[in-house]
């Protein structure tokens, strides 16, 4: 007489709980340059790695090449929130775009400490990401780069620009608004090529826009403020930004350049000639 062996039904919920505990027990301590204390993250999982690959493929095949790039910004933000174990930190409003780049490199390094960088059609270079991570953790953040105020004077009036590195939340929101507006007017590759000059000029202004917190006009003892932190006023403020004197745009551009140069002084690799190349 034969007996049947009962197969225990797989409890996926329990297994996922065990996996979650594994991640917590094997958390990664990472450094966000603008924060004083380290953060703790779960390692990237297979789904998240697949998501990165999928977004990259979509980006490369996207005729417009803008929407998918902005999707990557949002996806990175979602992954950082999902993987952060320090739930008392309001990640999207606390971290900056500078922090995001540094954190992503640290999480990527934990998965694989080497990266192949394409430097030509038929040539690539393998870089050691651990060197970059050591530089991130060993560099004391220059707090002066976090924000700045630029003042322009003319006659008896002043214009004050309050600038700061954008938070992840601000970067995501403004990028999404711009992408949605663009998709309403640009439907295909022909339309994109027809308006390419205007689109790239607008992208330039949108990137500047992200760094503006407030502009204050002072005249005869009274002050009037334009709040750029309010995304509900996005259309009006973009139009207003485009009407400002070029001297103001130059001041904003100068600050954005300072931030990028600071970022690139940390997040770089050496090419085969020993030249520093920013990690994008």
Tab-separated table of N, CA, C and O in Angstrom, residues 7-81:
chain	number	residue	atom	x	y	z
A	7	UNK	N	2.973	17.659	0.520
A	7	UNK	CA	3.901	18.764	0.254
A	7	UNK	C	3.417	20.019	0.961
A	7	UNK	O	2.276	20.435	0.775
A	8	UNK	N	4.288	20.570	1.779
A	8	UNK	CA	3.911	21.774	2.517
A	8	UNK	C	3.751	22.939	1.570
A	8	UNK	O	4.611	23.188	0.717
A	9	UNK	N	2.654	23.638	1.699
A	9	UNK	CA	2.392	24.784	0.837
A	9	UNK	C	3.343	25.935	1.202
A	9	UNK	O	3.544	26.252	2.366
A	10	UNK	N	3.937	26.507	0.166
A	10	UNK	CA	4.906	27.579	0.389
A	10	UNK	C	4.222	28.820	0.948
A	10	UNK	O	3.232	29.307	0.397
A	11	UNK	N	4.749	29.320	2.034
A	11	UNK	CA	4.232	30.534	2.661
A	11	UNK	C	5.098	31.709	2.199
A	11	UNK	O	6.120	32.033	2.798
A	12	UNK	N	4.685	32.325	1.070
A	12	UNK	CA	5.482	33.406	0.499
A	12	UNK	C	5.581	34.604	1.448
A	12	UNK	O	6.601	35.292	1.498
A	13	UNK	N	4.508	34.846	2.180
A	13	UNK	CA	4.527	35.959	3.132
A	13	UNK	C	5.611	35.793	4.167
A	13	UNK	O	6.341	36.742	4.490
A	14	UNK	N	5.741	34.574	4.698
A	14	UNK	CA	6.768	34.301	5.703
A	14	UNK	C	8.168	34.404	5.100
A	14	UNK	O	9.096	34.925	5.732
A	15	UNK	N	8.303	33.906	3.860
A	15	UNK	CA	9.608	33.981	3.194
A	15	UNK	C	10.022	35.428	2.948
A	15	UNK	O	11.180	35.802	3.149
A	16	UNK	N	9.063	36.246	2.501
A	16	UNK	CA	9.365	37.656	2.253
A	16	UNK	C	9.739	38.366	3.549
A	16	UNK	O	10.599	39.254	3.561
A	17	UNK	N	9.098	37.959	4.650
A	17	UNK	CA	9.436	38.539	5.955
A	17	UNK	C	10.858	38.159	6.339
A	17	UNK	O	11.616	38.985	6.864
A	18	UNK	N	11.236	36.890	6.053
A	18	UNK	CA	12.597	36.446	6.347
A	18	UNK	C	13.604	37.240	5.511
A	18	UNK	O	14.678	37.618	6.000
A	19	UNK	N	13.257	37.472	4.236
A	19	UNK	CA	14.145	38.234	3.353
A	19	UNK	C	14.303	39.665	3.864
A	19	UNK	O	15.402	40.229	3.859
A	20	UNK	N	13.183	40.224	4.324
A	20	UNK	CA	13.221	41.595	4.863
A	20	UNK	C	14.137	41.656	6.082
A	20	UNK	O	14.919	42.617	6.239
A	21	UNK	N	14.066	40.639	6.936
A	21	UNK	CA	14.937	40.602	8.109
A	21	UNK	C	16.402	40.436	7.686
A	21	UNK	O	17.307	40.995	8.312
A	22	UNK	N	16.625	39.673	6.602
A	22	UNK	CA	17.988	39.517	6.083
A	22	UNK	C	18.541	40.873	5.657
A	22	UNK	O	19.690	41.216	5.971
A	23	UNK	N	17.717	41.638	4.941
A	23	UNK	CA	18.158	42.959	4.489
A	23	UNK	C	18.496	43.855	5.672
A	23	UNK	O	19.493	44.586	5.664
A	24	UNK	N	17.651	43.807	6.697
A	24	UNK	CA	17.877	44.665	7.859
A	24	UNK	C	19.135	44.251	8.615
A	24	UNK	O	19.878	45.101	9.115
A	25	UNK	N	19.382	42.940	8.693
A	25	UNK	CA	20.580	42.444	9.373
A	25	UNK	C	21.846	42.727	8.567
A	25	UNK	O	22.955	42.725	9.112
A	26	UNK	N	21.686	42.926	7.263
A	26	UNK	CA	22.826	43.187	6.378
A	26	UNK	C	22.722	44.579	5.756
A	26	UNK	O	23.015	44.781	4.579
A	27	UNK	N	22.286	45.517	6.553
A	27	UNK	CA	22.099	46.886	6.059
A	27	UNK	C	23.446	47.532	5.718
A	27	UNK	O	24.503	47.119	6.201
A	28	UNK	N	23.366	48.549	4.868
A	28	UNK	CA	24.558	49.276	4.436
A	28	UNK	C	24.560	50.643	5.100
A	28	UNK	O	23.553	51.352	5.066
A	29	UNK	N	25.673	51.007	5.705
A	29	UNK	CA	25.807	52.359	6.256
A	29	UNK	C	26.370	53.259	5.166
A	29	UNK	O	27.460	53.002	4.644
A	30	UNK	N	25.615	54.269	4.807
A	30	UNK	CA	26.019	55.158	3.722
A	30	UNK	C	26.085	56.599	4.225
A	30	UNK	O	25.518	56.939	5.259
A	31	UNK	N	26.767	57.407	3.445
A	31	UNK	CA	26.953	58.812	3.814
A	31	UNK	C	26.264	59.702	2.789
A	31	UNK	O	26.492	59.573	1.584
A	32	UNK	N	25.395	60.581	3.284
A	32	UNK	CA	24.810	61.634	2.458
A	32	UNK	C	25.635	62.888	2.732
A	32	UNK	O	25.686	63.343	3.881
A	33	UNK	N	26.314	63.435	1.742
A	33	UNK	CA	27.258	64.535	1.983
A	33	UNK	C	26.712	65.696	2.800
A	33	UNK	O	27.425	66.267	3.619
A	34	UNK	N	25.426	66.057	2.634
A	34	UNK	CA	24.898	67.236	3.316
A	34	UNK	C	24.396	66.949	4.733
A	34	UNK	O	24.015	67.874	5.448
A	35	UNK	N	24.393	65.665	5.135
A	35	UNK	CA	23.919	65.307	6.475
A	35	UNK	C	25.098	65.029	7.405
A	35	UNK	O	26.152	64.565	6.971
A	36	UNK	N	24.892	65.263	8.699
A	36	UNK	CA	25.961	65.040	9.685
A	36	UNK	C	26.102	63.563	10.061
A	36	UNK	O	27.197	63.093	10.331
A	37	UNK	N	24.974	62.848	10.098
A	37	UNK	CA	24.982	61.450	10.542
A	37	UNK	C	24.803	60.508	9.347
A	37	UNK	O	24.148	60.863	8.359
A	38	UNK	N	25.366	59.296	9.428
A	38	UNK	CA	25.183	58.323	8.351
A	38	UNK	C	23.750	57.802	8.307
A	38	UNK	O	23.006	57.904	9.274
A	39	UNK	N	23.375	57.230	7.167
A	39	UNK	CA	22.061	56.608	6.998
A	39	UNK	C	22.247	55.117	6.804
A	39	UNK	O	23.343	54.652	6.451
A	40	UNK	N	21.174	54.359	7.015
A	40	UNK	CA	21.234	52.910	6.867
A	40	UNK	C	20.219	52.468	5.816
A	40	UNK	O	19.046	52.828	5.887
A	41	UNK	N	20.717	51.701	4.847
A	41	UNK	CA	19.890	51.285	3.720
A	41	UNK	C	19.914	49.776	3.541
A	41	UNK	O	20.915	49.122	3.845
A	42	UNK	N	18.803	49.268	3.052
A	42	UNK	CA	18.786	47.882	2.585
A	42	UNK	C	19.545	47.822	1.254
A	42	UNK	O	19.496	48.781	0.475
A	43	UNK	N	20.207	46.705	0.962
A	43	UNK	CA	20.843	46.566	-0.350
A	43	UNK	C	19.790	46.579	-1.455
A	43	UNK	O	18.618	46.281	-1.217
A	44	UNK	N	20.208	46.921	-2.664
A	44	UNK	CA	19.311	46.869	-3.815
A	44	UNK	C	18.884	45.428	-4.051
A	44	UNK	O	19.684	44.497	-3.914
A	45	UNK	N	17.605	45.234	-4.398
A	45	UNK	CA	17.149	43.885	-4.726
A	45	UNK	C	17.093	43.689	-6.235
A	45	UNK	O	17.339	44.631	-7.016
A	46	UNK	N	16.786	42.487	-6.669
A	46	UNK	CA	16.791	42.154	-8.098
A	46	UNK	C	15.777	43.004	-8.862
A	46	UNK	O	16.046	43.489	-9.961
A	47	UNK	N	14.599	43.200	-8.267
A	47	UNK	CA	13.560	43.998	-8.938
A	47	UNK	C	14.051	45.417	-9.219
A	47	UNK	O	13.806	45.975	-10.289
A	48	UNK	N	14.754	45.991	-8.257
A	48	UNK	CA	15.238	47.356	-8.433
A	48	UNK	C	16.333	47.428	-9.491
A	48	UNK	O	16.374	48.366	-10.289
A	49	UNK	N	17.198	46.425	-9.521
A	49	UNK	CA	18.228	46.385	-10.557
A	49	UNK	C	17.598	46.242	-11.941
A	49	UNK	O	18.020	46.883	-12.907
A	50	UNK	N	16.555	45.401	-12.041
A	50	UNK	CA	15.837	45.244	-13.307
A	50	UNK	C	15.168	46.548	-13.707
A	50	UNK	O	15.104	46.894	-14.888
A	51	UNK	N	14.660	47.280	-12.724
A	51	UNK	CA	14.021	48.556	-12.994
A	51	UNK	C	15.018	49.538	-13.595
A	51	UNK	O	14.709	50.247	-14.561
A	52	UNK	N	16.230	49.582	-13.046
A	52	UNK	CA	17.273	50.446	-13.601
A	52	UNK	C	17.554	50.084	-15.051
A	52	UNK	O	17.665	50.953	-15.919
A	53	UNK	N	17.698	48.789	-15.311
A	53	UNK	CA	18.003	48.329	-16.662
A	53	UNK	C	16.879	48.676	-17.628
A	53	UNK	O	17.111	49.127	-18.752
A	54	UNK	N	15.632	48.478	-17.170
A	54	UNK	CA	14.476	48.765	-18.015
A	54	UNK	C	14.398	50.242	-18.360
A	54	UNK	O	14.155	50.620	-19.511
A	55	UNK	N	14.614	51.101	-17.362
A	55	UNK	CA	14.565	52.540	-17.598
A	55	UNK	C	15.666	52.972	-18.559
A	55	UNK	O	15.460	53.842	-19.404
A	56	UNK	N	16.851	52.349	-18.443
A	56	UNK	CA	17.953	52.688	-19.323
A	56	UNK	C	17.629	52.322	-20.765
A	56	UNK	O	17.873	53.090	-21.696
A	57	UNK	N	17.049	51.128	-20.972
A	57	UNK	CA	16.677	50.687	-22.320
A	57	UNK	C	15.619	51.614	-22.913
A	57	UNK	O	15.700	52.030	-24.071
A	58	UNK	N	14.601	51.957	-22.096
A	58	UNK	CA	13.547	52.850	-22.562
A	58	UNK	C	14.103	54.217	-22.903
A	58	UNK	O	13.692	54.858	-23.870
A	59	UNK	N	15.056	54.680	-22.089
A	59	UNK	CA	15.648	55.999	-22.315
A	59	UNK	C	16.391	56.026	-23.646
A	59	UNK	O	16.281	56.967	-24.427
A	60	UNK	N	17.154	54.953	-23.909
A	60	UNK	CA	17.954	54.904	-25.127
A	60	UNK	C	17.082	54.764	-26.377
A	60	UNK	O	17.465	55.189	-27.466
A	61	UNK	N	15.887	54.144	-26.225
A	61	UNK	CA	15.011	53.945	-27.380
A	61	UNK	C	13.956	55.041	-27.505
A	61	UNK	O	13.197	55.064	-28.460
A	62	UNK	N	13.910	55.943	-26.540
A	62	UNK	CA	12.910	57.001	-26.548
A	62	UNK	C	13.281	58.052	-27.581
A	62	UNK	O	14.350	58.643	-27.533
A	63	UNK	N	12.385	58.310	-28.513
A	63	UNK	CA	12.668	59.273	-29.567
A	63	UNK	C	12.880	60.670	-29.012
A	63	UNK	O	13.680	61.440	-29.520
A	64	UNK	N	12.136	61.025	-27.983
A	64	UNK	CA	12.254	62.362	-27.434
A	64	UNK	C	13.409	62.450	-26.437
A	64	UNK	O	14.001	63.490	-26.272
A	65	UNK	N	13.708	61.317	-25.762
A	65	UNK	CA	14.874	61.269	-24.886
A	65	UNK	C	14.792	62.144	-23.659
A	65	UNK	O	15.789	62.393	-23.006
A	66	UNK	N	13.610	62.619	-23.306
A	66	UNK	CA	13.459	63.501	-22.154
A	66	UNK	C	12.602	62.853	-21.083
A	66	UNK	O	12.980	62.778	-19.918
A	67	UNK	N	11.438	62.335	-21.496
A	67	UNK	CA	10.486	61.776	-20.532
A	67	UNK	C	11.098	60.650	-19.717
A	67	UNK	O	10.962	60.599	-18.488
A	68	UNK	N	11.797	59.725	-20.377
A	68	UNK	CA	12.377	58.591	-19.656
A	68	UNK	C	13.502	59.039	-18.739
A	68	UNK	O	13.701	58.475	-17.666
A	69	UNK	N	14.244	60.068	-19.158
A	69	UNK	CA	15.287	60.594	-18.290
A	69	UNK	C	14.708	61.142	-17.003
A	69	UNK	O	15.264	60.968	-15.920
A	70	UNK	N	13.544	61.801	-17.111
A	70	UNK	CA	12.879	62.329	-15.930
A	70	UNK	C	12.282	61.202	-15.095
A	70	UNK	O	12.206	61.297	-13.871
A	71	UNK	N	11.843	60.127	-15.747
A	71	UNK	CA	11.336	58.972	-15.016
A	71	UNK	C	12.427	58.359	-14.145
A	71	UNK	O	12.159	57.857	-13.054
A	72	UNK	N	13.659	58.376	-14.637
A	72	UNK	CA	14.779	57.838	-13.870
A	72	UNK	C	14.954	58.625	-12.577
A	72	UNK	O	15.201	58.064	-11.506
A	73	UNK	N	14.796	59.952	-12.661
A	73	UNK	CA	14.903	60.803	-11.470
A	73	UNK	C	13.881	60.375	-10.425
A	73	UNK	O	14.200	60.224	-9.237
A	74	UNK	N	12.640	60.159	-10.854
A	74	UNK	CA	11.577	59.764	-9.923
A	74	UNK	C	11.809	58.359	-9.384
A	74	UNK	O	11.604	58.093	-8.190
A	75	UNK	N	12.250	57.449	-10.250
A	75	UNK	CA	12.480	56.066	-9.821
A	75	UNK	C	13.598	55.983	-8.788
A	75	UNK	O	13.506	55.241	-7.803
A	76	UNK	N	14.652	56.755	-8.979
A	76	UNK	CA	15.742	56.770	-8.005
A	76	UNK	C	15.250	57.259	-6.643
A	76	UNK	O	15.611	56.715	-5.603
A	77	UNK	N	14.405	58.292	-6.669
A	77	UNK	CA	13.837	58.792	-5.425
A	77	UNK	C	13.004	57.740	-4.720
A	77	UNK	O	13.103	57.559	-3.497
A	78	UNK	N	12.185	57.008	-5.496
A	78	UNK	CA	11.342	55.954	-4.925
A	78	UNK	C	12.177	54.844	-4.291
A	78	UNK	O	11.850	54.333	-3.211
A	79	UNK	N	13.256	54.468	-4.958
A	79	UNK	CA	14.108	53.383	-4.453
A	79	UNK	C	14.810	53.812	-3.160
A	79	UNK	O	14.906	53.033	-2.202
A	80	UNK	N	15.282	55.042	-3.112
A	80	UNK	CA	15.945	55.518	-1.893
A	80	UNK	C	14.977	55.522	-0.711
A	80	UNK	O	15.332	55.113	0.399
A	81	UNK	N	13.735	55.969	-0.953
A	81	UNK	CA	12.731	55.971	0.117
A	81	UNK	C	12.419	54.548	0.558
A	81	UNK	O	12.334	54.247	1.756
